[in-house]
Structure formats: structure tokens, C-alpha cells
mmCIF file of C-alpha atoms and ligand atoms in Angstrom:
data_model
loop_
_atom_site.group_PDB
_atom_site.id
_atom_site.type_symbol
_atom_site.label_atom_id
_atom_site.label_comp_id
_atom_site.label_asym_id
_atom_site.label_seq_id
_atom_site.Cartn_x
_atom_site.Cartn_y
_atom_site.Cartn_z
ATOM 1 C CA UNK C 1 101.147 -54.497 -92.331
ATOM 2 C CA UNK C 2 102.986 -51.571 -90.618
ATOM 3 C CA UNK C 3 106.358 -50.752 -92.121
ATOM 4 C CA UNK C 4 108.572 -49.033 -90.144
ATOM 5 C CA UNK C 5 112.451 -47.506 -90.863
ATOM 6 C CA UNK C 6 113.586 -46.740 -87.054
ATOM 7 C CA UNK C 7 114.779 -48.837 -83.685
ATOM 8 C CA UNK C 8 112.126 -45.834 -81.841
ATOM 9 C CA UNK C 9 109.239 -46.653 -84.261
ATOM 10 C CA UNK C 10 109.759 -50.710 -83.844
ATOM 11 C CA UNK C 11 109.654 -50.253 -79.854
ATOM 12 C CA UNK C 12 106.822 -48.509 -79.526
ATOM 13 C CA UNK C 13 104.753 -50.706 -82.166
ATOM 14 C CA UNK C 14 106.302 -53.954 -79.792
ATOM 15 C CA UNK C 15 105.189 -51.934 -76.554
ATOM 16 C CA UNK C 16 102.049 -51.299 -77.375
ATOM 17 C CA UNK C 17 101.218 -55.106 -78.146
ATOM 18 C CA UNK C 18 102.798 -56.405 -75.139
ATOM 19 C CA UNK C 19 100.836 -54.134 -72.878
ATOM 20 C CA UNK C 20 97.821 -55.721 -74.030
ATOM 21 C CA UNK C 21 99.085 -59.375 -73.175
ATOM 22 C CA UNK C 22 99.961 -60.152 -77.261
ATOM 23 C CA UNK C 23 103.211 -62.256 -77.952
ATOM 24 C CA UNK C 24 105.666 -61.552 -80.412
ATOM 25 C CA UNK C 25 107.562 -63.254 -82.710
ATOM 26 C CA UNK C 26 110.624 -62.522 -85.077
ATOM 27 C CA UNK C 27 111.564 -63.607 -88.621
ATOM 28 C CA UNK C 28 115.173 -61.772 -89.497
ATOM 29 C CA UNK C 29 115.496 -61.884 -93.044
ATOM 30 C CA UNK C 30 117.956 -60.112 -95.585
ATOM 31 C CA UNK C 31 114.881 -59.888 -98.317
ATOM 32 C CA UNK C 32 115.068 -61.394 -101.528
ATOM 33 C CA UNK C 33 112.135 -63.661 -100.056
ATOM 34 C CA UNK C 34 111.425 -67.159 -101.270
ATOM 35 C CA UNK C 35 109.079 -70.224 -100.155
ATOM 36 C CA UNK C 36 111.603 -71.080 -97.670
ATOM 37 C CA UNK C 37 110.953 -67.379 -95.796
ATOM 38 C CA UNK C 38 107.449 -67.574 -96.444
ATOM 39 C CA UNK C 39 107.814 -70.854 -94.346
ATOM 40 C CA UNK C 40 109.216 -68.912 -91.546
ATOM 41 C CA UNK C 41 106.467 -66.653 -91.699
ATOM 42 C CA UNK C 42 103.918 -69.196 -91.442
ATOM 43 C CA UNK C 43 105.117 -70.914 -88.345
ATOM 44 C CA UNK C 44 105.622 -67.325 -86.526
ATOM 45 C CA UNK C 45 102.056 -67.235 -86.651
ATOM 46 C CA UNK C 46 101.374 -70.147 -85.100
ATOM 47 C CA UNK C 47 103.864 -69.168 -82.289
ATOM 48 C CA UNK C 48 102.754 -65.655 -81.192
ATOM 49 C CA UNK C 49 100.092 -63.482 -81.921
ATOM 50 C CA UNK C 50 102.178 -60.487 -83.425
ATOM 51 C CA UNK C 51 104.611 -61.594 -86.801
ATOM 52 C CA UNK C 52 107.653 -58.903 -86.784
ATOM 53 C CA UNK C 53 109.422 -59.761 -89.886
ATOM 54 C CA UNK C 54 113.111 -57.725 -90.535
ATOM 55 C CA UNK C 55 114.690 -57.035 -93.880
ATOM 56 C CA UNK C 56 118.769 -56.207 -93.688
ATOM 57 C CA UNK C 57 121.385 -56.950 -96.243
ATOM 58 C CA UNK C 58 123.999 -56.620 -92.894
ATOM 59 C CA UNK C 59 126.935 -55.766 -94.266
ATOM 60 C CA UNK C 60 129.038 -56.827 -90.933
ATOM 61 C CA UNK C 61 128.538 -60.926 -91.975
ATOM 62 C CA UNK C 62 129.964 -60.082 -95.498
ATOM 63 C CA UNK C 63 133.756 -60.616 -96.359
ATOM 64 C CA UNK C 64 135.974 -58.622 -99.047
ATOM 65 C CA UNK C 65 135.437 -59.219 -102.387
ATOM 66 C CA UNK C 66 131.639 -60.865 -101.142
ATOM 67 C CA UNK C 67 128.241 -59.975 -102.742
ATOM 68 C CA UNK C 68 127.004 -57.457 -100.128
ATOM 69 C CA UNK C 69 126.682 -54.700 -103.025
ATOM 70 C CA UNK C 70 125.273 -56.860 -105.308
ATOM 71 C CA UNK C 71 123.054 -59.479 -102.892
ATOM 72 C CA UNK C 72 119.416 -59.407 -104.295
ATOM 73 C CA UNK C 73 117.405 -56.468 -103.018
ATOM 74 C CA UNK C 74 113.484 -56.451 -103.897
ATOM 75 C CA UNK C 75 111.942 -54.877 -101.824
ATOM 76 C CA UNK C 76 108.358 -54.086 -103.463
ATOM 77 C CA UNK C 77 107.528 -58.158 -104.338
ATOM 78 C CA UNK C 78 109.025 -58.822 -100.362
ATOM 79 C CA UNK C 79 106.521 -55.951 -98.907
ATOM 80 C CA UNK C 80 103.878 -57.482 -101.166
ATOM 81 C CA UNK C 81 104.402 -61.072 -100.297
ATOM 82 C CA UNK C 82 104.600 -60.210 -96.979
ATOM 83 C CA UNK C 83 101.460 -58.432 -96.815
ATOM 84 C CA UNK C 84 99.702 -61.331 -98.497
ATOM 85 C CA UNK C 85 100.491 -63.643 -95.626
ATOM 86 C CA UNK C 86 99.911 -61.414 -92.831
ATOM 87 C CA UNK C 87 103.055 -60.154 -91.023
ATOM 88 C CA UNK C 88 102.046 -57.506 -88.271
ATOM 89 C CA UNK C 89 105.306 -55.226 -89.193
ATOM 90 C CA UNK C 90 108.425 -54.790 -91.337
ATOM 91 C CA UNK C 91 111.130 -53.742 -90.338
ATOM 92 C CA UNK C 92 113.697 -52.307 -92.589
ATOM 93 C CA UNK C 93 116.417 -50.432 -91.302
ATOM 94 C CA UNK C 94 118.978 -48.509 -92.797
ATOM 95 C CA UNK C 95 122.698 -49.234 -92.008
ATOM 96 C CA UNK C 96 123.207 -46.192 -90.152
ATOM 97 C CA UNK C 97 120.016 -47.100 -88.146
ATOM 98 C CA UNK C 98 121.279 -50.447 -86.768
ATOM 99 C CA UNK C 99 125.288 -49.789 -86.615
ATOM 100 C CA UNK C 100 126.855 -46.742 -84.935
ATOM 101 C CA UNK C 101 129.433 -45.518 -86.768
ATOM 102 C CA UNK C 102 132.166 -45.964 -84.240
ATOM 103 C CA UNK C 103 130.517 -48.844 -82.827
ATOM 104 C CA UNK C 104 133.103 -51.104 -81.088
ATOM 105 C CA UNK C 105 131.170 -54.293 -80.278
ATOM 106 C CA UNK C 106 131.322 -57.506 -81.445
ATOM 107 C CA UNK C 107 129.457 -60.576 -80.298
ATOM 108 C CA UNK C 108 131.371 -63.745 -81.222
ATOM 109 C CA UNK C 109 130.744 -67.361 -80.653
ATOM 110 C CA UNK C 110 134.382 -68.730 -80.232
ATOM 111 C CA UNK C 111 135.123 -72.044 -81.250
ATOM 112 C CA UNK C 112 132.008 -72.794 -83.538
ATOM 113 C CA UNK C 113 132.358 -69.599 -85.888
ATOM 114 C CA UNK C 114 135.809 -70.790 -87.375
ATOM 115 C CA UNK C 115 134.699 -74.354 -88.813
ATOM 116 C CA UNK C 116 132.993 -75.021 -91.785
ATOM 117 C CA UNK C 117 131.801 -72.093 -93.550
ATOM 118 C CA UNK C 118 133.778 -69.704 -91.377
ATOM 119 C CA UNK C 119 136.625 -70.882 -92.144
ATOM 120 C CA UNK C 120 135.874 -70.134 -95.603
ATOM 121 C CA UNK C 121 134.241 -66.652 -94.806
ATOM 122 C CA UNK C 122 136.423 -65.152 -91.674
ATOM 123 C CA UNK C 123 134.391 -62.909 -89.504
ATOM 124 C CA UNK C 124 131.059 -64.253 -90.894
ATOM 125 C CA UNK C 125 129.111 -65.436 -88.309
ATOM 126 C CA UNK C 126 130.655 -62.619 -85.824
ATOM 127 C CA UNK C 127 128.618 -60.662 -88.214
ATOM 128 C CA UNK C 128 125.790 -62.875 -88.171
ATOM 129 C CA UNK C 129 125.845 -62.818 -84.290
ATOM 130 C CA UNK C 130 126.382 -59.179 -83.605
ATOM 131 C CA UNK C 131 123.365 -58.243 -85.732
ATOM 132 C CA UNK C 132 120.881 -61.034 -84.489
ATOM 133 C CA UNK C 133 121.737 -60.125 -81.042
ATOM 134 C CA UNK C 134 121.183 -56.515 -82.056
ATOM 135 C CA UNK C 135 117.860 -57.403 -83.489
ATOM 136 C CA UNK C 136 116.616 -59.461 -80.429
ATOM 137 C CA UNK C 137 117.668 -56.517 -77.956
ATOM 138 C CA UNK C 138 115.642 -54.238 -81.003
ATOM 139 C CA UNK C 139 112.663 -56.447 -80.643
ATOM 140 C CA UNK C 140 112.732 -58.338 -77.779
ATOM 141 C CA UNK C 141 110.676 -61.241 -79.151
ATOM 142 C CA UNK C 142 109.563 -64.000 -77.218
ATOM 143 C CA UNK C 143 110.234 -66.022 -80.329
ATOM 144 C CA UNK C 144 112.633 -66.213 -83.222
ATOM 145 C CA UNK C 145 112.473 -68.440 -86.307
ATOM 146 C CA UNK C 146 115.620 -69.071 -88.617
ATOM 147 C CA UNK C 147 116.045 -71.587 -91.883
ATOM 148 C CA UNK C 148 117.463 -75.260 -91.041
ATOM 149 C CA UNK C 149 119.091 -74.270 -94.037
ATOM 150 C CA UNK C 150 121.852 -72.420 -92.373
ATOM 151 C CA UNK C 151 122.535 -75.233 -90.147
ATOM 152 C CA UNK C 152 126.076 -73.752 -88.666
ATOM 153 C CA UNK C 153 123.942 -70.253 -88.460
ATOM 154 C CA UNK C 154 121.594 -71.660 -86.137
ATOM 155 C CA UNK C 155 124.079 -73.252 -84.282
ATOM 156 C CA UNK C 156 126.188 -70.207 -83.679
ATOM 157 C CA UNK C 157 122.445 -68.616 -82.938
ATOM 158 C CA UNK C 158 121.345 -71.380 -80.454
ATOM 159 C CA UNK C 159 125.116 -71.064 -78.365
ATOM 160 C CA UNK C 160 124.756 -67.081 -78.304
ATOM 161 C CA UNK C 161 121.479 -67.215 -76.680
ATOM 162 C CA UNK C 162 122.448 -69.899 -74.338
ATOM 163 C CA UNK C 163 125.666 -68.088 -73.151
ATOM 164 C CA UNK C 164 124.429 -64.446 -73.078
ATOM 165 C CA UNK C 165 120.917 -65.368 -71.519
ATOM 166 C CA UNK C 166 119.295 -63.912 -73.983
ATOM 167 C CA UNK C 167 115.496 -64.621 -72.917
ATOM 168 C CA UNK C 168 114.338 -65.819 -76.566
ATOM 169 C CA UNK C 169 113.261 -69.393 -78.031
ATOM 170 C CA UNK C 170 115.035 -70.294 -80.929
ATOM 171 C CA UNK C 171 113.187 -72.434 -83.348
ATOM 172 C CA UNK C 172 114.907 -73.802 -86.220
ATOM 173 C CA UNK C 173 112.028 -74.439 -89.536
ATOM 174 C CA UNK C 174 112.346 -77.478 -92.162
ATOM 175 C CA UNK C 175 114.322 -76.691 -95.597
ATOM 176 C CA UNK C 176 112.071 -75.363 -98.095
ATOM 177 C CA UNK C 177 113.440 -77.373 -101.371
ATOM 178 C CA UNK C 178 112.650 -77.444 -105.123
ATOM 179 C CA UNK C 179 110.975 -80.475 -106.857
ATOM 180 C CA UNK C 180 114.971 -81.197 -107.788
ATOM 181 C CA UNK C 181 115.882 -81.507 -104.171
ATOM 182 C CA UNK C 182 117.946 -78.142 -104.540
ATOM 183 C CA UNK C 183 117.461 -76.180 -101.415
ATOM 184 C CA UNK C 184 115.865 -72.767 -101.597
ATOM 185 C CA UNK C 185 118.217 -69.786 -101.196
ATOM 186 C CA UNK C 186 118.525 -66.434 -102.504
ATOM 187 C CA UNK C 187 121.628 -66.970 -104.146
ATOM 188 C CA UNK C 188 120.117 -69.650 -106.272
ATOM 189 C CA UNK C 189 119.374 -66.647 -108.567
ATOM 190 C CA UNK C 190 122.922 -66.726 -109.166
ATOM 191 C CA UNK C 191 122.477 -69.977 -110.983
ATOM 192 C CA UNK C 192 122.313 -70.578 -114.622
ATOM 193 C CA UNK C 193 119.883 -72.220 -115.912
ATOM 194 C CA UNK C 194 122.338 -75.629 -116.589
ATOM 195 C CA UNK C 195 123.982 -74.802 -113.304
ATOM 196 C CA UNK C 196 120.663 -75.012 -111.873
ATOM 197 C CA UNK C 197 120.390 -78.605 -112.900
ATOM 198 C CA UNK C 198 123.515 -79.550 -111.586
ATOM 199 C CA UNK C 199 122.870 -77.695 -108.506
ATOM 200 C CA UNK C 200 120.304 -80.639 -107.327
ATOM 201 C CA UNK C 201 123.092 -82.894 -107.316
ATOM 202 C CA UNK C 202 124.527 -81.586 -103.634
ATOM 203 C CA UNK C 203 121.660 -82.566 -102.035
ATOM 204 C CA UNK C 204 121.928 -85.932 -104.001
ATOM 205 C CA UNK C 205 125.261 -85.979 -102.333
ATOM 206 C CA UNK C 206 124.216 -85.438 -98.737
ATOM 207 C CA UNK C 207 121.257 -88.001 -98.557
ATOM 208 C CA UNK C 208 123.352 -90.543 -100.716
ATOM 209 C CA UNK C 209 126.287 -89.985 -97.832
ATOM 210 C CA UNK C 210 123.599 -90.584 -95.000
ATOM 211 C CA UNK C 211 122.110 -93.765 -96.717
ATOM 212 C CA UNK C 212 125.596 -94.746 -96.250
ATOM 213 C CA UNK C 213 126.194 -94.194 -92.939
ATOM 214 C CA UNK C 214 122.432 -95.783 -92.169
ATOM 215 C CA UNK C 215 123.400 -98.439 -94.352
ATOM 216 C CA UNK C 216 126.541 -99.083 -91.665
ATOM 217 C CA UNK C 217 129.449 -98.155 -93.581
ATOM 218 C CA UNK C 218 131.939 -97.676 -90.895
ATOM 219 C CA UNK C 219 134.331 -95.627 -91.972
ATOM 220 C CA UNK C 220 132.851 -91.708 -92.271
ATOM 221 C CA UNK C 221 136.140 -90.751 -93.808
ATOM 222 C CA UNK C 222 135.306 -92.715 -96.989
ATOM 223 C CA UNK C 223 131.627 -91.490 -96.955
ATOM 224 C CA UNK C 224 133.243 -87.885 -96.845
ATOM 225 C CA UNK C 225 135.634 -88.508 -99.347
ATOM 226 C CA UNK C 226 133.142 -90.294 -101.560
ATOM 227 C CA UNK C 227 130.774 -87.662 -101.684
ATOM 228 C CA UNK C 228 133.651 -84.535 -102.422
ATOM 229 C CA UNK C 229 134.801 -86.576 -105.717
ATOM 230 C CA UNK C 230 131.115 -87.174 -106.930
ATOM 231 C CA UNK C 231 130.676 -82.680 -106.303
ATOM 232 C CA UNK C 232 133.605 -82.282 -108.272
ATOM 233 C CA UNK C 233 132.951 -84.859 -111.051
ATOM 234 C CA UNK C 234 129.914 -82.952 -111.206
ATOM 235 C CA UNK C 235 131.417 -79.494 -111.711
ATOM 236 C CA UNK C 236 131.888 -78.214 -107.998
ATOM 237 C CA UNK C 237 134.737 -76.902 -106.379
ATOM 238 C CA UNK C 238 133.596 -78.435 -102.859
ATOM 239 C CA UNK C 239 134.596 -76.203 -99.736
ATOM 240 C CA UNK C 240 133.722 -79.002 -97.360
ATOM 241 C CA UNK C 241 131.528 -82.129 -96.408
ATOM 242 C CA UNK C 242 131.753 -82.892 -93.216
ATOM 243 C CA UNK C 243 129.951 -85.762 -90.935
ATOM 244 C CA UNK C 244 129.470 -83.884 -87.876
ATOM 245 C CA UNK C 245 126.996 -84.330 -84.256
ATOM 246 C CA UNK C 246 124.310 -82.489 -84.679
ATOM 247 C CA UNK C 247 124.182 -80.921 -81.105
ATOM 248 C CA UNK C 248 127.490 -78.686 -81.191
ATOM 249 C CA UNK C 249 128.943 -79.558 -85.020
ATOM 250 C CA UNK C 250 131.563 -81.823 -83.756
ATOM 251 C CA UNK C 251 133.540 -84.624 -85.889
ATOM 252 C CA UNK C 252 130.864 -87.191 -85.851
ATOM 253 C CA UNK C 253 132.111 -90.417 -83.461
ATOM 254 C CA UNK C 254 130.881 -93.821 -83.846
ATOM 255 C CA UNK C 255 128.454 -93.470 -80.707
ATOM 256 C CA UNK C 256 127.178 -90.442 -81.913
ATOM 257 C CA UNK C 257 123.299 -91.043 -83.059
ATOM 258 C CA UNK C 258 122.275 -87.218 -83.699
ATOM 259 C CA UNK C 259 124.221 -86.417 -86.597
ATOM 260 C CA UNK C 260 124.359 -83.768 -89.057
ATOM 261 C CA UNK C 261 126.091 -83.519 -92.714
ATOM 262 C CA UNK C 262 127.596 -80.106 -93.784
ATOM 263 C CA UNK C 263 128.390 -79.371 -97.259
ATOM 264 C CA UNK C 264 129.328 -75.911 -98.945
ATOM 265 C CA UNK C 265 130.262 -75.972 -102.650
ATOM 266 C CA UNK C 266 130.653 -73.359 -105.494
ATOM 267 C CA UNK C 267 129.488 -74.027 -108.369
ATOM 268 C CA UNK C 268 130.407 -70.888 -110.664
ATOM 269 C CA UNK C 269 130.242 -67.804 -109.253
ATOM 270 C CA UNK C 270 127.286 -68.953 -106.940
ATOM 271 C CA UNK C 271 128.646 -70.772 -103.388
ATOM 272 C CA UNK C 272 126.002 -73.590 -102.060
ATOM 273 C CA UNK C 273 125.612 -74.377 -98.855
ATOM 274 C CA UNK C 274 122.873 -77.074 -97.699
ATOM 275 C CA UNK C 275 122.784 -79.970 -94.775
ATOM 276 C CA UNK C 276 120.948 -83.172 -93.811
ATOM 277 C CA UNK C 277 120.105 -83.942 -90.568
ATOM 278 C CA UNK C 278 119.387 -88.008 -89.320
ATOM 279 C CA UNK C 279 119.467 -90.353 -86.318
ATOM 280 C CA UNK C 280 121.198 -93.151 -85.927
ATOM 281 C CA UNK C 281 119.580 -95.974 -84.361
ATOM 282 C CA UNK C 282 121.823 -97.906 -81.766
ATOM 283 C CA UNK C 283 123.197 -101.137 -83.539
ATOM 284 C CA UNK C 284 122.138 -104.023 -81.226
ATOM 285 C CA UNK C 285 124.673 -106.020 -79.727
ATOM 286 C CA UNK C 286 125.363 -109.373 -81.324
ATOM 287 C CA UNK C 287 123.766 -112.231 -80.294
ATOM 288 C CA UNK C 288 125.487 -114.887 -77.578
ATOM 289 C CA UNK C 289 125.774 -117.911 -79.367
ATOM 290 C CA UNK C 290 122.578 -119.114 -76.514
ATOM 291 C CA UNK C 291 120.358 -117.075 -77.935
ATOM 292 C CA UNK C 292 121.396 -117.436 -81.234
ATOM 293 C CA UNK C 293 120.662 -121.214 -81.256
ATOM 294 C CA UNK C 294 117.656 -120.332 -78.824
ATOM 295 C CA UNK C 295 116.196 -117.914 -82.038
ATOM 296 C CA UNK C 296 116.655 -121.036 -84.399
ATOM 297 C CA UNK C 297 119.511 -119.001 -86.181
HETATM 298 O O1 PAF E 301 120.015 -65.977 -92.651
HETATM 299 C C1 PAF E 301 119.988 -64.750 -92.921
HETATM 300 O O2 PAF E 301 119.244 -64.289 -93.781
HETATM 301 C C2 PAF E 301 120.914 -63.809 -92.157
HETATM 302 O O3 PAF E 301 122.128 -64.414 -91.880
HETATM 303 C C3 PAF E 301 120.270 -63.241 -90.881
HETATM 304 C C4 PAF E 301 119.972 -64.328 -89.864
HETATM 305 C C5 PAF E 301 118.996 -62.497 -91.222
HETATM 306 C C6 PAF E 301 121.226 -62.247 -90.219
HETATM 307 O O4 PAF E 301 121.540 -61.198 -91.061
#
């Protein structure tokens, strides 16, 4: 695996496999890899013959008083694990490399970046934007993989590309989770080891609010409501839990079928964020009393 440090190294590494006919693929990453990364990885592979995998802690998507300085940085066990399953090249910039110091733009994805977890972290996902479209102009991959994880992320991700033409598929990989349920993250290391327990319980939350809405239950406010006074029985402070359509994060309707659920919580000093995703079948429309007496019923 090549390691490079510099936008000029990455291009020509990327130019050199493209002028043989090889496709590329990108895995942006801020290190601190787990099984849900290594995921990521693994299903780059199977999408393009070159694996470029990027490692930046980008300080633009953290807020004041945030965890950039202290955000998990391990950087031999991420070279090594990367190594192990085969990545062509990493790419680790330094701050300086990938930001200007007067640089003046921003990308932003109005209208989508204020809900949920923006609203609780202003300016995140512009930060989140700006540098993924940075690193797609960097690397101009055919393909890019992101978590499921960070549902709203891929969202925001998704509407970017559409809107600024960016000529890159976005494919969004399955949430790597612990036996527990708990999803994987890299601020689980955050976590006590009794927090850790309890930390199982959001995801408990999630699938126990989309039985419920499976099950019929017609009012999502209740389901919502529900499932924020089980988090905080359980110790969270609950940011939100929202029932939402899973194409553009809108408040779920009842004709919506693709649906998502959105919950961020913090749970000491470590703030969870994880999401289930579900169809709804159509109800079917009662029977007329004719075919009712026609079925024997
Ligand atoms: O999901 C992450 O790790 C980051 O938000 C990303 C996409 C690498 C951008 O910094």
C-alpha cells in the first residue's frame, strides 16, 4: 500500500491507473478504524480495481468546544489494518495540505444540513460537504463508499453530488454493529465500560419504534415520544428521534413507505448517533362487505 502526504502525489498515483483503463474507488475516513471501515473497504474492492482510502480528522465539520483535538488518532494500527486488507493508497493529508489558509469556500446543502444533528452541531455538515467535495475533486473517483451509519451524512452527500454534478456514485454500506446491537463508531471509545451496556439500548429503541409503526400504530408522534422517555429512563439526554422518509429526511406522512428513524443521544460525555431504515408495505384496502361474505368472513 502506497502512502502518500500531498494533493500532487495522490494525482499522479490516480493518473497513472486510469491511463491503463483501472477504476477507482474512495473510502474517506477520519482514522480511528473499526469493523464498520473495514466494511467500506471491502466493498470498494468489489467496485473498482484501485481502493484509495483517506485519513482526515477535518477540523471544518467540528464545532467549539467539540472533540477535534482530542478525536482518536492511530495511525500505525489504521496503516496496518489497512495494509492487511489491501487498499491500493492512503491518503493522509495534513491540514494545511487540504485547506488554504484564506480559503473562502464553502459548499453547503441548504435545507437538509440544519435538521437533526445540525441543528445540534451548526456548520457541521457544511464541513462535512466542503471537505468530501474537496476530496472527490482530489481524487476523482468513479466511486465513493460512506457508513449507513451517518444516515443524515449521506444524505447531505447524495444531494451535493446531485446538485453540483459531481460525476461520482455514491454508495451507502450496511451498519457494522456489536453482538449488543450498539452500532460501531469511533466515539464508542468514549464509552465506559457500564455506559457501554447501556449504549445497546438506542438501537433497542429504534427497532422497538419501527416494530411499532409495522405493527400499525398510527400515530408516529406517540412512537417518537415513546421511544425519547425509554432513552432517558435509561440514562440519555436524547437530542432527537425522529420518524422521517427516507428519500430526503422529511417528517414521515402516513403514505410514506420508505422510511427512516433518526436518533442522536448523549450518554455522558460520548454523543450517539445511529438510524434504522424499513419499508412499509401498503395496508390493503378493506374489504366491500361482497367480498367479505364472498371470502366466508
Ligand atoms: O464520516 C466521516 O468519517 C467523515 O464525516 C468524513 C465523511 C470522512 C468527512 O470528513
Amino acid at each position: 500500500m502506497r502512502i502518500v502526504n500531498t494533493v500532487s502525489e495522490l494525482r499522479d498515483a490516480v493518473r497513472a491507473w486510469r491511463s491503463t483503463g483501472q477504476s477507482v474507488a474512495l473510502v474517506p475516513t477520519m482514522g480511528n478504524l473499526h469493523a464498520g471501515h473495514l466494511a467500506l473497504v471491502n466493498e470498494a474492492k468489489k467496485k473498482a480495481d484501485r481502493v484509495v482510502v483517506s485519513i482526515f480528522v477535518n477540523p471544518t465539520q467540528f464545532g467549539v468546544g467539540e472533540d477535534f483535538e482530542t478525536y482518536p488518532r492511530t495511525e500505525h494500527e489504521d496503516r496496518q489494518q489497512l495494509k492487511a486488507l489491501g487498499a491500493d493508497l492512503l491518503f493522509q493529508p495534513a491540514v494545511s495540505e487540504v485547506y488554504a489558509a484564506d480559503a473562502k469556500t464553502v459548499v453547503s446543502v441548504a435545507g437538509l444540513s440544519e435538521w437533526y444533528c445540525g441543528a445540534f452541531r451548526p456548520g457541521h455538515f457544511d464541513g462535512v460537504a466542503t471537505v468530501v467535495c474537496k476530496l472527490f475533486n482530489m481524487v476523482q473517483p468513479g466511486v465513493a463508499l460512506f457508513g449507513l451509519k451517518d444516515f443524515q451524512q449521506l444524505t447531505v452527500i447524495r444531494t451535493m453530488v446531485r446538485d453540483l454534478n459531481i460525476p461520482v456514485e455514491i454508495v451507502g454500506v450496511e451498519t457494522v454493529r456489536e453482538v449488543s446491537g450498539l452500532a460501531m463508531s469511533s466515539r464508542n471509545g468514549y464509552l465506559t465500560a457500564e455506559e457501554k451496556t447501556i449504549a445497546a439500548k438506542l438501537y433497542q429503541s429504534l427497532c422497538d419504534a419501527r416494530d411499532a409503526v409495522l405493527a400499525g400504530q398510527q400515530s408516529f408522534q406517540q412512537i417518537e415520544c415513546r421511544a425519547l422517555l425509554f432513552l432517558r429512563e435509561s440514562g440519555f439526554t436524547p437530542d432527537y428521534f425522529s420518524l422521517c422518509r427516507a428519500s430526503d429526511l422529511k417528517k414521515a406522512g402516513a403514505d410514506d413507505r420508505e422510511l427512516v428513524l433518526l436518533a442522536a443521544a448523549r450518554l455522558g460525555k460520548t454523543r450517539l448517533i445511529d438510524n434504522v431504515c424499513f419499508s412499509r408495505i401498503p395496508l390493503s384496502p378493506p374489504l366491500s362487505k361482497e367480498e367479505a361474505e364472498g371470502r366466508g368472513i
